[in-house]
GROMACS .gro file of C-alpha atoms in nm:
model
  340
    1MET     CA    1   0.000   0.000   0.000
    2SER     CA    2   0.147   0.335  -0.106
    3THR     CA    3   0.179   0.625   0.138
    4VAL     CA    4  -0.069   0.906   0.096
    5SER     CA    5   0.110   1.236   0.027
    6VAL     CA    6   0.018   1.601   0.071
    7LYS     CA    7  -0.011   1.618  -0.307
    8ASP     CA    8  -0.275   1.340  -0.299
    9VAL     CA    9  -0.474   1.531  -0.038
   10ALA     CA   10  -0.454   1.850  -0.246
   11GLN     CA   11  -0.580   1.671  -0.560
   12HIS     CA   12  -0.865   1.504  -0.370
   13ALA     CA   13  -0.974   1.835  -0.215
   14GLY     CA   14  -0.923   2.035  -0.534
   15VAL     CA   15  -0.682   2.281  -0.373
   16SER     CA   16  -0.312   2.359  -0.394
   17VAL     CA   17  -0.040   2.184  -0.194
   18GLY     CA   18   0.026   2.518  -0.022
   19THR     CA   19  -0.334   2.537   0.094
   20VAL     CA   20  -0.311   2.188   0.247
   21SER     CA   21   0.009   2.294   0.426
   22ASN     CA   22  -0.162   2.603   0.563
   23VAL     CA   23  -0.459   2.400   0.685
   24MET     CA   24  -0.221   2.174   0.881
   25ASN     CA   25   0.009   2.447   1.013
   26HIS     CA   26  -0.178   2.781   0.995
   27PRO     CA   27  -0.552   2.705   0.967
   28ALA     CA   28  -0.646   3.062   1.067
   29LYS     CA   29  -0.512   3.180   0.732
   30VAL     CA   30  -0.755   2.959   0.537
   31ALA     CA   31  -1.128   3.008   0.481
   32PRO     CA   32  -1.336   2.782   0.711
   33ALA     CA   33  -1.508   2.612   0.416
   34THR     CA   34  -1.171   2.525   0.261
   35VAL     CA   35  -1.042   2.395   0.594
   36LYS     CA   36  -1.338   2.158   0.616
   37LYS     CA   37  -1.285   2.044   0.257
   38VAL     CA   38  -0.920   1.963   0.322
   39GLN     CA   39  -0.998   1.789   0.652
   40ARG     CA   40  -1.255   1.569   0.476
   41ALA     CA   41  -0.993   1.476   0.217
   42ILE     CA   42  -0.740   1.393   0.491
   43GLU     CA   43  -0.995   1.170   0.665
   44ALA     CA   44  -1.106   1.000   0.341
   45LEU     CA   45  -0.753   0.920   0.230
   46GLY     CA   46  -0.619   0.831   0.576
   47PHE     CA   47  -0.337   1.082   0.545
   48VAL     CA   48  -0.083   1.092   0.833
   49ARG     CA   49   0.153   1.388   0.840
   50ASN     CA   50   0.524   1.313   0.869
   51ASP     CA   51   0.630   1.541   1.150
   52ALA     CA   52   0.977   1.387   1.162
   53ALA     CA   53   1.047   1.479   0.800
   54ARG     CA   54   0.908   1.829   0.852
   55GLN     CA   55   1.124   1.884   1.159
   56LEU     CA   56   1.436   1.771   0.972
   57ARG     CA   57   1.357   2.012   0.690
   58ASP     CA   58   1.334   2.286   0.954
   59GLY     CA   59   1.684   2.194   1.075
   60HIS     CA   60   1.636   1.985   1.390
   61SER     CA   61   1.413   1.715   1.528
   62LYS     CA   62   1.215   1.741   1.850
   63THR     CA   63   1.433   1.484   2.025
   64VAL     CA   64   1.716   1.516   2.276
   65GLY     CA   65   1.970   1.236   2.293
   66LEU     CA   66   2.073   1.110   2.638
   67VAL     CA   67   2.371   0.871   2.659
   68VAL     CA   68   2.428   0.701   2.997
   69LEU     CA   69   2.690   0.457   3.124
   70ASP     CA   70   2.449   0.183   3.229
   71VAL     CA   71   2.073   0.198   3.182
   72ARG     CA   72   2.034  -0.079   3.442
   73ASN     CA   73   2.149   0.161   3.713
   74PRO     CA   74   1.842   0.330   3.865
   75PHE     CA   75   2.050   0.644   3.918
   76PHE     CA   76   2.053   0.704   3.543
   77THR     CA   77   1.684   0.619   3.519
   78ASP     CA   78   1.616   0.901   3.765
   79VAL     CA   79   1.843   1.135   3.568
   80ALA     CA   80   1.645   1.052   3.254
   81ARG     CA   81   1.315   1.116   3.431
   82GLY     CA   82   1.435   1.456   3.546
   83ALA     CA   83   1.543   1.548   3.193
   84GLU     CA   84   1.222   1.411   3.042
   85THR     CA   85   1.003   1.615   3.276
   86ARG     CA   86   1.173   1.938   3.170
   87ALA     CA   87   1.187   1.839   2.801
   88GLY     CA   88   0.816   1.764   2.793
   89LYS     CA   89   0.736   2.123   2.882
   90GLU     CA   90   0.905   2.228   2.556
   91GLY     CA   91   0.742   1.961   2.341
   92LEU     CA   92   1.066   1.763   2.327
   93SER     CA   93   1.122   1.388   2.374
   94ILE     CA   94   1.421   1.211   2.529
   95ILE     CA   95   1.587   0.929   2.332
   96LEU     CA   96   1.789   0.715   2.573
   97GLY     CA   97   2.112   0.549   2.463
   98ASN     CA   98   2.299   0.296   2.679
   99SER     CA   99   2.674   0.302   2.616
  100ASP     CA  100   2.718   0.008   2.857
  101GLU     CA  101   3.060   0.155   2.942
  102ASP     CA  102   3.171   0.078   2.582
  103PRO     CA  103   3.340   0.370   2.397
  104SER     CA  104   3.239   0.233   2.056
  105ARG     CA  105   2.871   0.222   2.156
  106GLU     CA  106   2.900   0.573   2.295
  107LEU     CA  107   3.032   0.705   1.963
  108ALA     CA  108   2.768   0.511   1.770
  109TYR     CA  109   2.492   0.687   1.965
  110LEU     CA  110   2.650   1.026   1.903
  111ASP     CA  111   2.663   0.946   1.530
  112LEU     CA  112   2.297   0.846   1.540
  113PHE     CA  113   2.190   1.165   1.718
  114GLU     CA  114   2.385   1.370   1.465
  115GLN     CA  115   2.218   1.190   1.175
  116GLN     CA  116   1.879   1.257   1.335
  117ARG     CA  117   1.971   1.623   1.383
  118SER     CA  118   1.876   1.605   1.748
  119HIS     CA  119   1.785   1.922   1.933
  120GLY     CA  120   2.083   1.853   2.158
  121VAL     CA  121   2.270   1.584   2.350
  122LEU     CA  122   2.312   1.505   2.719
  123ILE     CA  123   2.589   1.257   2.793
  124SER     CA  124   2.761   1.086   3.082
  125PRO     CA  125   3.083   1.004   2.896
  126ILE     CA  126   3.324   0.718   2.943
  127GLY     CA  127   3.647   0.872   2.822
  128GLU     CA  128   3.768   1.183   2.645
  129ILE     CA  129   3.513   1.277   2.379
  130THR     CA  130   3.564   1.655   2.359
  131PRO     CA  131   3.662   1.642   1.988
  132ARG     CA  132   3.344   1.450   1.899
  133LEU     CA  133   3.124   1.684   2.098
  134THR     CA  134   3.298   1.981   1.938
  135ALA     CA  135   3.211   1.840   1.596
  136LEU     CA  136   2.849   1.807   1.705
  137ARG     CA  137   2.843   2.166   1.828
  138ASP     CA  138   2.989   2.283   1.498
  139ARG     CA  139   2.690   2.118   1.330
  140GLY     CA  140   2.453   2.315   1.551
  141ILE     CA  141   2.389   2.038   1.808
  142PRO     CA  142   2.484   2.152   2.160
  143ALA     CA  143   2.592   1.903   2.426
  144VAL     CA  144   2.588   1.910   2.806
  145LEU     CA  145   2.784   1.666   3.020
  146VAL     CA  146   2.599   1.482   3.296
  147ASP     CA  147   2.769   1.354   3.612
  148ARG     CA  148   3.108   1.460   3.478
  149ALA     CA  149   3.281   1.785   3.379
  150SER     CA  150   3.486   1.818   3.060
  151PRO     CA  151   3.862   1.834   3.131
  152ASP     CA  152   3.903   2.171   2.959
  153ARG     CA  153   3.561   2.295   3.080
  154SER     CA  154   3.468   2.385   2.723
  155PHE     CA  155   3.127   2.216   2.759
  156SER     CA  156   2.861   2.289   3.016
  157SER     CA  157   2.821   2.022   3.282
  158VAL     CA  158   2.602   1.919   3.574
  159THR     CA  159   2.782   1.709   3.830
  160VAL     CA  160   2.802   1.603   4.191
  161ASP     CA  161   3.119   1.655   4.393
  162ASP     CA  162   3.220   1.289   4.395
  163VAL     CA  163   3.549   1.357   4.574
  164ALA     CA  164   3.348   1.507   4.861
  165GLY     CA  165   3.108   1.212   4.844
  166GLY     CA  166   3.385   0.954   4.866
  167ARG     CA  167   3.541   1.139   5.155
  168MET     CA  168   3.206   1.163   5.331
  169ALA     CA  169   3.148   0.787   5.299
  170VAL     CA  170   3.482   0.689   5.447
  171GLU     CA  171   3.473   0.953   5.720
  172HIS     CA  172   3.141   0.801   5.827
  173LEU     CA  173   3.294   0.453   5.841
  174ILE     CA  174   3.587   0.583   6.046
  175ALA     CA  175   3.348   0.763   6.282
  176GLU     CA  176   3.179   0.425   6.335
  177GLY     CA  177   3.516   0.287   6.453
  178ARG     CA  178   3.619   0.109   6.131
  179THR     CA  179   3.988   0.100   6.046
  180ARG     CA  180   4.033  -0.170   5.779
  181ILE     CA  181   3.838  -0.039   5.483
  182VAL     CA  182   3.804  -0.182   5.132
  183PHE     CA  183   3.696   0.026   4.833
  184VAL     CA  184   3.510  -0.188   4.577
  185GLY     CA  185   3.446  -0.035   4.235
  186GLY     CA  186   3.562   0.005   3.880
  187PRO     CA  187   3.678   0.024   3.620
  188LEU     CA  188   3.887   0.308   3.759
  189SER     CA  189   3.895   0.463   3.412
  190ILE     CA  190   3.541   0.585   3.485
  191HIS     CA  191   3.592   0.938   3.612
  192GLN     CA  192   3.321   0.919   3.878
  193VAL     CA  193   3.471   0.602   4.027
  194ALA     CA  194   3.819   0.756   4.034
  195ASP     CA  195   3.687   1.067   4.210
  196ARG     CA  196   3.506   0.863   4.476
  197LEU     CA  197   3.824   0.667   4.539
  198GLU     CA  198   4.025   0.990   4.563
  199GLY     CA  199   3.785   1.118   4.828
  200ALA     CA  200   3.817   0.792   5.020
  201ARG     CA  201   4.196   0.820   5.016
  202LEU     CA  202   4.183   1.178   5.140
  203ALA     CA  203   3.977   1.068   5.440
  204VAL     CA  204   4.213   0.781   5.522
  205ARG     CA  205   4.522   1.003   5.508
  206GLU     CA  206   4.383   1.217   5.786
  207HIS     CA  207   4.346   0.927   6.031
  208ASP     CA  208   4.639   0.729   6.167
  209GLY     CA  209   4.592   0.355   6.182
  210VAL     CA  210   4.327   0.344   5.907
  211THR     CA  211   4.402   0.147   5.591
  212LEU     CA  212   4.234   0.142   5.252
  213GLU     CA  213   4.248  -0.151   5.010
  214VAL     CA  214   4.116  -0.121   4.652
  215ILE     CA  215   3.934  -0.397   4.464
  216ASP     CA  216   3.914  -0.285   4.101
  217LEU     CA  217   3.604  -0.423   3.924
  218ASP     CA  218   3.538  -0.460   3.553
  219SER     CA  219   3.187  -0.319   3.588
  220LEU     CA  220   2.962  -0.137   3.834
  221SER     CA  221   2.709  -0.419   3.860
  222VAL     CA  222   2.546  -0.640   4.120
  223ILE     CA  223   2.724  -0.943   3.978
  224ALA     CA  224   3.066  -0.777   4.001
  225GLY     CA  225   2.987  -0.672   4.358
  226ARG     CA  226   2.879  -1.025   4.445
  227LYS     CA  227   3.212  -1.167   4.324
  228ALA     CA  228   3.404  -0.911   4.528
  229GLY     CA  229   3.189  -0.981   4.832
  230ALA     CA  230   3.250  -1.354   4.802
  231SER     CA  231   3.626  -1.302   4.792
  232ILE     CA  232   3.607  -1.083   5.104
  233ALA     CA  233   3.389  -1.334   5.292
  234ALA     CA  234   3.636  -1.615   5.213
  235ARG     CA  235   3.929  -1.437   5.378
  236THR     CA  236   4.075  -1.535   5.711
  237GLU     CA  237   4.161  -1.172   5.789
  238ARG     CA  238   3.867  -0.965   5.676
  239PRO     CA  239   3.822  -0.590   5.653
  240ASP     CA  240   3.576  -0.430   5.894
  241ALA     CA  241   3.419  -0.199   5.635
  242VAL     CA  242   3.345  -0.180   5.262
  243PHE     CA  243   3.282   0.134   5.058
  244ALA     CA  244   3.118   0.036   4.728
  245ALA     CA  245   3.143   0.276   4.433
  246ASN     CA  246   2.767   0.254   4.374
  247ASP     CA  247   2.461   0.093   4.528
  248LEU     CA  248   2.441  -0.188   4.272
  249VAL     CA  249   2.791  -0.301   4.370
  250ALA     CA  250   2.701  -0.260   4.738
  251MET     CA  251   2.394  -0.480   4.695
  252GLY     CA  252   2.606  -0.750   4.533
  253VAL     CA  253   2.858  -0.733   4.818
  254LEU     CA  254   2.574  -0.756   5.071
  255GLN     CA  255   2.427  -1.060   4.900
  256ALA     CA  256   2.763  -1.239   4.909
  257LEU     CA  257   2.835  -1.152   5.272
  258MET     CA  258   2.495  -1.279   5.383
  259LEU     CA  259   2.482  -1.605   5.188
  260GLN     CA  260   2.353  -1.904   5.380
  261GLY     CA  261   2.635  -2.049   5.585
  262SER     CA  262   2.835  -1.728   5.600
  263ASP     CA  263   2.940  -1.615   5.945
  264VAL     CA  264   2.967  -1.249   5.841
  265ARG     CA  265   2.725  -1.008   6.005
  266VAL     CA  266   2.645  -0.667   5.859
  267PRO     CA  267   2.721  -0.425   6.015
  268GLU     CA  268   2.858  -0.595   6.327
  269ASP     CA  269   3.151  -0.760   6.146
  270ILE     CA  270   3.165  -0.559   5.823
  271ALA     CA  271   3.000  -0.220   5.776
  272LEU     CA  272   2.889  -0.144   5.420
  273ILE     CA  273   2.811   0.182   5.244
  274GLY     CA  274   2.717   0.246   4.881
  275TYR     CA  275   2.672   0.546   4.654
  276ASP     CA  276   2.372   0.699   4.467
  277ASP     CA  277   2.098   0.612   4.719
  278ILE     CA  278   1.880   0.436   4.464
  279ASP     CA  279   1.532   0.325   4.574
  280PHE     CA  280   1.647  -0.032   4.635
  281ALA     CA  281   1.903   0.083   4.895
  282SER     CA  282   1.641   0.138   5.163
  283ALA     CA  283   1.460  -0.186   5.073
  284ALA     CA  284   1.764  -0.418   5.102
  285VAL     CA  285   1.751  -0.701   5.357
  286VAL     CA  286   1.989  -0.485   5.558
  287PRO     CA  287   1.903  -0.130   5.452
  288LEU     CA  288   2.207   0.028   5.290
  289SER     CA  289   2.377   0.344   5.402
  290SER     CA  290   2.459   0.547   5.093
  291ILE     CA  291   2.573   0.879   4.951
  292ARG     CA  292   2.271   1.046   4.796
  293GLN     CA  293   2.287   1.228   4.463
  294PRO     CA  294   1.997   1.448   4.343
  295ALA     CA  295   1.958   1.244   4.024
  296GLY     CA  296   1.631   1.397   3.906
  297MET     CA  297   1.760   1.750   3.961
  298ILE     CA  298   2.078   1.664   3.770
  299GLY     CA  299   1.874   1.562   3.464
  300HIS     CA  300   1.638   1.860   3.494
  301THR     CA  301   1.923   2.110   3.526
  302ALA     CA  302   2.120   1.960   3.238
  303LEU     CA  303   1.817   1.988   3.009
  304GLU     CA  304   1.760   2.347   3.124
  305ILE     CA  305   2.117   2.443   3.033
  306LEU     CA  306   2.085   2.264   2.699
  307LEU     CA  307   1.777   2.471   2.613
  308GLU     CA  308   1.967   2.788   2.699
  309GLU     CA  309   2.249   2.688   2.465
  310VAL     CA  310   2.005   2.616   2.183
  311GLU     CA  311   1.880   2.974   2.216
  312ALA     CA  312   2.227   3.125   2.266
  313PRO     CA  313   2.493   2.906   2.099
  314ASP     CA  314   2.773   3.145   2.192
  315MET     CA  315   2.697   3.153   2.564
  316ALA     CA  316   2.981   3.068   2.802
  317ALA     CA  317   2.985   2.714   2.938
  318ARG     CA  318   2.810   2.670   3.272
  319HIS     CA  319   2.920   2.426   3.541
  320VAL     CA  320   2.672   2.328   3.810
  321VAL     CA  321   2.804   2.116   4.098
  322PHE     CA  322   2.563   1.963   4.349
  323GLN     CA  323   2.679   1.851   4.693
  324PRO     CA  324   2.613   1.489   4.798
  325GLU     CA  325   2.437   1.388   5.118
  326LEU     CA  326   2.513   1.107   5.363
  327VAL     CA  327   2.220   0.876   5.434
  328VAL     CA  328   2.282   0.646   5.733
  329ARG     CA  329   2.100   0.314   5.759
  330ARG     CA  330   2.160  -0.017   5.935
  331SER     CA  331   2.437  -0.144   5.704
  332THR     CA  332   2.684   0.086   5.884
  333SER     CA  333   2.509   0.152   6.212
  334ALA     CA  334   2.304  -0.111   6.392
  335SER     CA  335   2.129   0.163   6.589
  336ALA     CA  336   2.034   0.369   6.283
  337ILE     CA  337   1.672   0.461   6.221
  338ASP     CA  338   1.642   0.367   5.854
  339SER     CA  339   1.543   0.656   5.629
  340MET     CA  340   1.374   0.640   5.292
   0.00000   0.00000   0.00000
């Protein structure tokens, strides 16, 4: 079955193609009788307008590309929701791309968004992609970094102070009397993970007698956390605290430490704290202490800045940094009143 075109509608209604276009886009300019005639033709032929093609002819689509490190992580889901809420007010839609911590997938999504002439791009990058984002900007597609700042600060960004967050997590463990701490997270090439580790090291340096071991993971997943937790549980000399780079890793560690037959108690033997404060953290079998990030606000703010750059392409880059918040639950303090 062939697609019905604007020309077909015009012929059926006995009007010009321009008149059909005006009826669809500027009906006030057309006589009411003609509007009805064209509408009857549209209904009779089953015509469906191709908004995507029209938007591309105008220069850009009504979509914003969002590339995240791992769509399975609820933190990024909340970021997307925040961006989507703000985008919807402008008649824009969010197209979500999952790089899965793979640089080639990341670049493939950026190519796709360029081909689609997206309104703009939000991205939580893996590595150094400033040249690719510069090429996008030169094509009229602005980009804002999410959860990471560009090294040369040439692109606007919305981040959380992860160094402060990592420091906050370990200072809390030390305040609870823990001295043998393990950081579990990775790969360390991910900027956010490296920053959280840096903060942890800063906290340890300020306290004599406190040690910090690093277990470098190949992914920030529950499965990777479970493997790390199993290796810790099997030790003769165990640490007394674990700082996981995100809540998914922390949940995996918790599962391994509490397997049937294990003699490890959380938090009595090993205190455990995560990062992101996803919804599942408070619902874990032992509610997880965590470092909270305002994920929804991050997405909302990034979209807001992107809209500003669409209107003013030459505006100076903006850098918004949110401060993290410590949320204490039973996984680090047996006496804690668990918060949601």
